[in-house]
Each structure stands twice: as C-alpha cells, then as structure tokens.
mmCIF file of C-alpha atoms and ligand atoms in Angstrom:
data_model
loop_
_atom_site.group_PDB
_atom_site.id
_atom_site.type_symbol
_atom_site.label_atom_id
_atom_site.label_comp_id
_atom_site.label_asym_id
_atom_site.label_seq_id
_atom_site.Cartn_x
_atom_site.Cartn_y
_atom_site.Cartn_z
ATOM 1 C CA MET A 126 29.602 -22.029 -5.729
ATOM 2 C CA ALA A 127 32.746 -21.878 -3.233
ATOM 3 C CA LYS A 128 31.511 -23.293 -0.067
ATOM 4 C CA LYS A 129 32.378 -20.691 2.603
ATOM 5 C CA ASN A 130 30.899 -18.673 5.496
ATOM 6 C CA ILE A 131 29.056 -15.629 3.733
ATOM 7 C CA THR A 132 27.087 -13.197 5.378
ATOM 8 C CA ILE A 133 25.504 -10.369 3.849
ATOM 9 C CA GLY A 134 25.048 -6.767 4.956
ATOM 10 C CA VAL A 135 21.382 -4.392 4.545
ATOM 11 C CA LEU A 136 22.405 -1.254 5.098
ATOM 12 C CA ALA A 137 20.407 -0.173 7.834
ATOM 13 C CA ILE A 138 20.129 4.043 7.538
ATOM 14 C CA GLN A 139 16.587 4.045 6.179
ATOM 15 C CA GLY A 140 14.243 2.482 3.788
ATOM 16 C CA ASP A 141 12.981 -0.854 3.128
ATOM 17 C CA VAL A 142 15.481 -2.947 5.415
ATOM 18 C CA LEU A 143 13.649 -5.836 6.499
ATOM 19 C CA GLU A 144 12.098 -6.789 2.776
ATOM 20 C CA HIS A 145 15.904 -6.710 1.759
ATOM 21 C CA VAL A 146 16.560 -9.167 4.776
ATOM 22 C CA LEU A 147 13.559 -11.321 4.145
ATOM 23 C CA MET A 148 14.270 -12.040 0.967
ATOM 24 C CA MET A 149 17.814 -12.794 1.008
ATOM 25 C CA ASP A 150 17.282 -15.141 3.433
ATOM 26 C CA LYS A 151 14.669 -16.794 1.522
ATOM 27 C CA VAL A 152 17.446 -17.130 -1.312
ATOM 28 C CA LEU A 153 19.919 -18.157 1.267
ATOM 29 C CA ALA A 154 17.647 -21.153 2.548
ATOM 30 C CA LYS A 155 17.360 -22.656 -0.694
ATOM 31 C CA LYS A 156 21.154 -22.521 -1.079
ATOM 32 C CA ASN A 157 23.092 -25.129 0.709
ATOM 33 C CA ILE A 158 25.532 -22.869 1.921
ATOM 34 C CA PRO A 159 26.516 -21.140 5.423
ATOM 35 C CA THR A 160 25.107 -17.865 4.968
ATOM 36 C CA LYS A 161 23.176 -15.031 6.718
ATOM 37 C CA THR A 162 21.471 -12.029 6.518
ATOM 38 C CA VAL A 163 22.249 -9.084 8.758
ATOM 39 C CA ARG A 164 21.280 -5.305 9.024
ATOM 40 C CA VAL A 165 25.022 -2.800 8.789
ATOM 41 C CA LYS A 166 24.628 0.367 10.904
ATOM 42 C CA THR A 167 28.216 0.648 11.869
ATOM 43 C CA PRO A 168 31.653 0.102 11.128
ATOM 44 C CA GLU A 169 32.210 -2.946 13.440
ATOM 45 C CA GLN A 170 28.964 -4.681 11.122
ATOM 46 C CA LEU A 171 30.669 -3.611 7.990
ATOM 47 C CA GLU A 172 33.815 -5.386 8.597
ATOM 48 C CA LYS A 173 32.318 -8.598 8.763
ATOM 49 C CA ILE A 174 30.066 -8.696 5.909
ATOM 50 C CA ASP A 175 30.960 -10.537 2.165
ATOM 51 C CA GLY A 176 28.527 -8.044 0.282
ATOM 52 C CA LEU A 177 26.073 -4.827 1.226
ATOM 53 C CA ILE A 178 22.715 -4.403 0.126
ATOM 54 C CA ILE A 179 21.354 -0.748 -0.030
ATOM 55 C CA PRO A 180 17.513 -0.513 -0.006
ATOM 56 C CA GLY A 181 15.392 1.695 -1.507
ATOM 57 C CA GLY A 182 13.827 4.244 0.691
ATOM 58 C CA GLU A 183 15.010 8.588 0.096
ATOM 59 C CA SER A 184 18.509 8.633 -1.072
ATOM 60 C CA THR A 185 17.803 12.192 0.464
ATOM 61 C CA VAL A 186 16.954 11.274 3.900
ATOM 62 C CA MET A 187 20.256 9.161 3.789
ATOM 63 C CA SER A 188 22.193 11.561 3.167
ATOM 64 C CA ARG A 189 20.487 14.001 5.687
ATOM 65 C CA PHE A 190 21.310 11.176 8.371
ATOM 66 C CA ILE A 191 24.657 10.522 6.891
ATOM 67 C CA GLU A 192 25.418 14.530 7.114
ATOM 68 C CA GLU A 193 23.449 14.785 10.960
ATOM 69 C CA LYS A 194 26.216 12.342 12.009
ATOM 70 C CA ARG A 195 23.479 10.106 13.093
ATOM 71 C CA PHE A 196 25.775 7.085 12.164
ATOM 72 C CA ASP A 197 29.685 6.828 12.233
ATOM 73 C CA GLU A 198 30.932 9.109 9.343
ATOM 74 C CA LYS A 199 33.238 6.369 9.215
ATOM 75 C CA LEU A 200 30.801 4.033 7.625
ATOM 76 C CA ILE A 201 30.243 5.771 4.228
ATOM 77 C CA LYS A 202 34.036 5.856 3.768
ATOM 78 C CA MET A 203 34.291 2.051 4.729
ATOM 79 C CA ILE A 204 31.639 1.254 2.798
ATOM 80 C CA GLN A 205 33.335 3.505 -0.494
ATOM 81 C CA GLU A 206 37.082 1.801 0.335
ATOM 82 C CA LYS A 207 35.460 -1.655 0.529
ATOM 83 C CA GLY A 208 33.207 -1.175 -2.360
ATOM 84 C CA LYS A 209 36.463 -0.064 -4.624
ATOM 85 C CA LYS A 210 38.427 -3.050 -3.315
ATOM 86 C CA GLY A 211 35.936 -5.416 -4.616
ATOM 87 C CA MET A 212 33.248 -5.715 -2.161
ATOM 88 C CA ALA A 213 30.386 -6.691 -3.596
ATOM 89 C CA LEU A 214 27.034 -3.663 -3.447
ATOM 90 C CA PHE A 215 23.600 -4.298 -4.209
ATOM 91 C CA GLY A 216 21.422 -0.724 -4.807
ATOM 92 C CA THR A 217 17.893 -0.160 -5.522
ATOM 93 C CA CYS A 218 16.134 2.440 -5.855
ATOM 94 C CA ALA A 219 17.329 5.141 -3.664
ATOM 95 C CA GLY A 220 20.185 2.682 -3.514
ATOM 96 C CA THR A 221 21.217 2.766 -6.767
ATOM 97 C CA VAL A 222 21.060 6.882 -6.845
ATOM 98 C CA MET A 223 23.450 6.343 -3.724
ATOM 99 C CA LEU A 224 25.943 4.038 -5.934
ATOM 100 C CA SER A 225 25.988 6.321 -8.542
ATOM 101 C CA LYS A 226 29.109 8.904 -9.887
ATOM 102 C CA SER A 227 26.666 11.475 -10.281
ATOM 103 C CA SER A 228 23.203 12.478 -10.152
ATOM 104 C CA THR A 229 21.815 15.101 -12.006
ATOM 105 C CA ASP A 230 19.653 16.901 -8.941
ATOM 106 C CA LYS A 231 22.074 15.746 -5.819
ATOM 107 C CA VAL A 232 21.092 19.719 -4.701
ATOM 108 C CA VAL A 233 17.770 19.471 -3.516
ATOM 109 C CA LYS A 234 16.873 22.417 -1.254
ATOM 110 C CA GLY A 235 20.555 24.050 -1.264
ATOM 111 C CA PHE A 236 21.386 20.428 0.364
ATOM 112 C CA THR A 237 24.157 18.612 -1.042
ATOM 113 C CA GLN A 238 23.879 14.808 -1.285
ATOM 114 C CA THR A 239 25.857 12.214 -0.137
ATOM 115 C CA LEU A 240 26.847 10.126 -3.280
ATOM 116 C CA LEU A 241 29.248 6.862 -3.113
ATOM 117 C CA GLU A 242 30.736 7.782 -6.155
ATOM 118 C CA LEU A 243 31.549 3.908 -6.774
ATOM 119 C CA MET A 244 29.252 2.906 -10.264
ATOM 120 C CA ASP A 245 30.015 4.876 -13.474
ATOM 121 C CA ILE A 246 26.037 5.732 -13.851
ATOM 122 C CA ASP A 247 24.616 8.808 -14.135
ATOM 123 C CA VAL A 248 20.857 8.525 -12.295
ATOM 124 C CA LEU A 249 18.490 11.388 -12.323
ATOM 125 C CA ARG A 250 16.238 10.728 -9.370
ATOM 126 C CA ASN A 251 12.212 10.419 -9.212
ATOM 127 C CA LYS A 252 11.978 10.354 -12.749
ATOM 128 C CA TYR A 253 8.174 9.611 -12.863
ATOM 129 C CA GLY A 254 7.291 12.252 -10.614
ATOM 130 C CA ARG A 255 5.466 11.090 -6.845
ATOM 131 C CA GLN A 256 4.516 8.255 -4.683
ATOM 132 C CA GLN A 257 1.628 8.236 -6.452
ATOM 133 C CA GLU A 258 3.032 7.983 -10.236
ATOM 134 C CA SER A 259 4.330 4.643 -8.896
ATOM 135 C CA PHE A 260 3.844 1.345 -11.138
ATOM 136 C CA GLU A 261 4.628 -1.551 -12.124
ATOM 137 C CA LEU A 262 6.186 -2.986 -15.784
ATOM 138 C CA ASP A 263 6.833 -6.629 -16.887
ATOM 139 C CA LEU A 264 11.163 -6.667 -17.421
ATOM 140 C CA VAL A 265 13.094 -8.666 -19.798
ATOM 141 C CA VAL A 266 16.213 -8.553 -18.124
ATOM 142 C CA GLN A 267 19.687 -10.051 -19.504
ATOM 143 C CA GLY A 268 20.391 -13.695 -18.378
ATOM 144 C CA PHE A 269 16.854 -14.307 -16.909
ATOM 145 C CA GLY A 270 15.622 -16.344 -20.171
ATOM 146 C CA LYS A 271 12.516 -15.728 -21.197
ATOM 147 C CA LYS A 272 10.552 -15.059 -17.902
ATOM 148 C CA THR A 273 10.083 -11.411 -17.557
ATOM 149 C CA PHE A 274 10.882 -9.762 -14.012
ATOM 150 C CA PRO A 275 8.324 -7.369 -12.356
ATOM 151 C CA GLY A 276 9.286 -4.261 -12.251
ATOM 152 C CA VAL A 277 8.347 -2.151 -9.173
ATOM 153 C CA PHE A 278 8.857 1.279 -9.806
ATOM 154 C CA ILE A 279 8.678 4.011 -6.809
ATOM 155 C CA ARG A 280 9.573 7.305 -7.099
ATOM 156 C CA ALA A 281 12.101 5.950 -9.178
ATOM 157 C CA PRO A 282 14.951 7.169 -11.051
ATOM 158 C CA ILE A 283 16.454 6.230 -14.066
ATOM 159 C CA ILE A 284 19.881 5.602 -15.072
ATOM 160 C CA LYS A 285 20.671 8.214 -17.717
ATOM 161 C CA THR A 286 23.907 7.322 -19.176
ATOM 162 C CA VAL A 287 26.702 4.458 -17.827
ATOM 163 C CA GLY A 288 30.469 4.551 -18.694
ATOM 164 C CA LYS A 289 32.071 2.070 -20.745
ATOM 165 C CA ILE A 290 32.974 -0.728 -18.054
ATOM 166 C CA VAL A 291 29.081 -0.806 -17.181
ATOM 167 C CA GLU A 292 26.926 -4.113 -18.350
ATOM 168 C CA VAL A 293 23.010 -2.818 -19.363
ATOM 169 C CA LEU A 294 21.492 -5.897 -17.973
ATOM 170 C CA CYS A 295 17.969 -4.155 -18.529
ATOM 171 C CA LYS A 296 16.672 -1.183 -20.520
ATOM 172 C CA SER A 297 13.773 0.316 -22.557
ATOM 173 C CA THR A 298 14.440 2.346 -26.046
ATOM 174 C CA GLU A 299 15.638 5.459 -23.536
ATOM 175 C CA GLU A 300 15.804 4.188 -20.000
ATOM 176 C CA ILE A 301 18.328 2.147 -18.362
ATOM 177 C CA TYR A 302 16.571 0.118 -15.247
ATOM 178 C CA ALA A 303 19.374 -1.994 -14.268
ATOM 179 C CA ALA A 304 23.125 -2.433 -15.060
ATOM 180 C CA LYS A 305 26.540 -4.463 -13.872
ATOM 181 C CA GLN A 306 29.670 -3.420 -12.964
ATOM 182 C CA GLY A 307 32.147 -5.578 -11.913
ATOM 183 C CA LYS A 308 30.783 -7.106 -8.445
ATOM 184 C CA LEU A 309 28.555 -3.316 -8.348
ATOM 185 C CA LEU A 310 24.533 -4.451 -9.249
ATOM 186 C CA ALA A 311 22.401 -1.586 -9.257
ATOM 187 C CA VAL A 312 18.756 -1.094 -10.321
ATOM 188 C CA THR A 313 16.114 1.429 -10.390
ATOM 189 C CA PHE A 314 13.105 -0.634 -8.970
ATOM 190 C CA HIS A 315 12.060 -2.965 -6.214
ATOM 191 C CA PRO A 316 13.086 -6.656 -6.412
ATOM 192 C CA GLU A 317 12.684 -6.967 -2.908
ATOM 193 C CA LEU A 318 8.634 -6.210 -3.031
ATOM 194 C CA THR A 319 7.929 -9.265 -4.846
ATOM 195 C CA ASP A 320 8.288 -12.706 -5.237
ATOM 196 C CA ASP A 321 10.833 -12.926 -7.215
ATOM 197 C CA THR A 322 13.662 -14.259 -5.691
ATOM 198 C CA ARG A 323 16.569 -13.662 -9.146
ATOM 199 C CA PHE A 324 18.290 -10.766 -8.903
ATOM 200 C CA HIS A 325 19.171 -11.460 -5.052
ATOM 201 C CA GLU A 326 20.318 -14.616 -6.104
ATOM 202 C CA LEU A 327 21.740 -12.964 -8.811
ATOM 203 C CA PHE A 328 23.560 -11.245 -5.775
ATOM 204 C CA LEU A 329 24.450 -13.859 -3.883
ATOM 205 C CA GLU A 330 26.683 -14.987 -6.957
ATOM 206 C CA ILE A 331 28.239 -12.181 -7.375
ATOM 207 C CA VAL A 332 29.688 -11.931 -4.181
ATOM 208 C CA LEU A 333 30.464 -15.408 -4.211
ATOM 209 C CA SER A 334 32.520 -15.155 -7.774
ATOM 210 C CA GLU A 335 36.189 -14.946 -6.920
ATOM 211 C CA LYS A 336 36.510 -11.854 -9.697
HETATM 212 N N1 LIG B 425 13.076 8.775 -5.044
HETATM 213 C C1 LIG B 425 13.964 8.340 -4.168
HETATM 214 C C2 LIG B 425 15.146 8.735 -3.722
HETATM 215 O O1 LIG B 425 15.592 9.788 -4.717
HETATM 216 C C3 LIG B 425 13.931 6.797 -4.506
HETATM 217 C C4 LIG B 425 12.894 6.170 -4.367
HETATM 218 C C5 LIG B 425 12.370 4.798 -3.593
HETATM 219 O O2 LIG B 425 14.254 3.835 -3.359
HETATM 220 N N2 LIG B 425 11.895 4.216 -3.763
HETATM 221 O O3 LIG B 425 15.919 8.457 -3.615
#
C-alpha cells in the first residue's frame, strides 16, 4: 500500500453516518498509514477527500434534502464529476440506490429521486418489504475466503442487473448483493452495523489503488 495521507469521507446528508465513521476509524487504526475519516456536507469538504462512503438510510429522503436545497446543490454534481474521474465511492443500501444508473422505482409519490448514475447497475428498492421484514444472512463474498460475511438487510434493495464492466462480488441465484465497477463498490446490506471490517478494508484498498 502506498504511504500517503489519506482522508475518507462519509456523506452526511442522512443515514447511518456515525456507524461508518466509527468502522472506518477502526480499520484505519489497524493500518500503518496516515489516514482519517471525516463527515462530508459541503463541496469544500468534498475537495479534501480521497474516497467517499454513501451510507444507508433512506435514498428518497436524501434526494428530498438535495431537492429542497438543504445542501449546496454543487455537492451532488461534484460527487458525480469526481466519481467519473476515478474517486473511489462506496455505497451501502440506500447509498447503492444513490450510486445506481437506474432504479426501477425512482418515482415515489410523484417525486423523482436523484441518482448519481455512476454505476452500471439497475436496482429495485425495498425488495423484501418494510422494516419488520429485516433479516440477516451469511454471505459468501468473492475474495473473502471461506469465512462468510454477516449480511444485515434493512428495507434493502436488490441489484437486479449489472452492466458488462461490473464485477459481481456476492449473489444468490436471483439477487445480487454486492458489486464493484472500477473504484465504485456497492452493497445492498449494512456492513457498518456488524463487527466485520472486511468491506471497509476492501474499500480502503480501492482508495489506495492507483487504477
Ligand atoms: N429502502 C431504503 C431506500 O430505498 C434503503 C434502506 C436502507 O438503507 N437501509 O433508500
């Protein structure tokens, strides 16, 4: 791994921001590289980071906050531009919906939600139903070896289809749970709500990789 100062941002519009900050800090503490995690709410903060996590929460609420201009509208355009230029991005659950090129149900009660349209994946929101239909599933993840990853699914979407340039990291016969496209990583569950740091470690590796 290259030794340079690394700053990981967590998009702090809505959702489980703190959980990602705590988990990323745990990962960074283990590594012998000067790194830190910051919350990102403004274009200025976005300028200073090397990779961005978009947390789970509720993608329609995030979209509404953007639409209502509670956040500088430049923020989303800048994330899009930086993502296109190769900044690493990690979406979890609602964050994956935000990263997607298309969402089957992106019109909610007449409101069309904002998508970053960076990753060539088509998602379907709330595939398993409401909060009470949340569940956990042991997942076999490409590159993680035999030890399964504890998948925590909360009003989770599924990735229905992926484009040719997208690598599928975890799936069942019908559903895709995790995927990677260059420096973009997307999972439909919540690794930040577990003790397993492997997805955050993978993201750090992606941030540090030159390509
Ligand atoms: N159902 C939410 C959405 O569509 C995602 C839920 C989550 O992030 N836990 O944005």
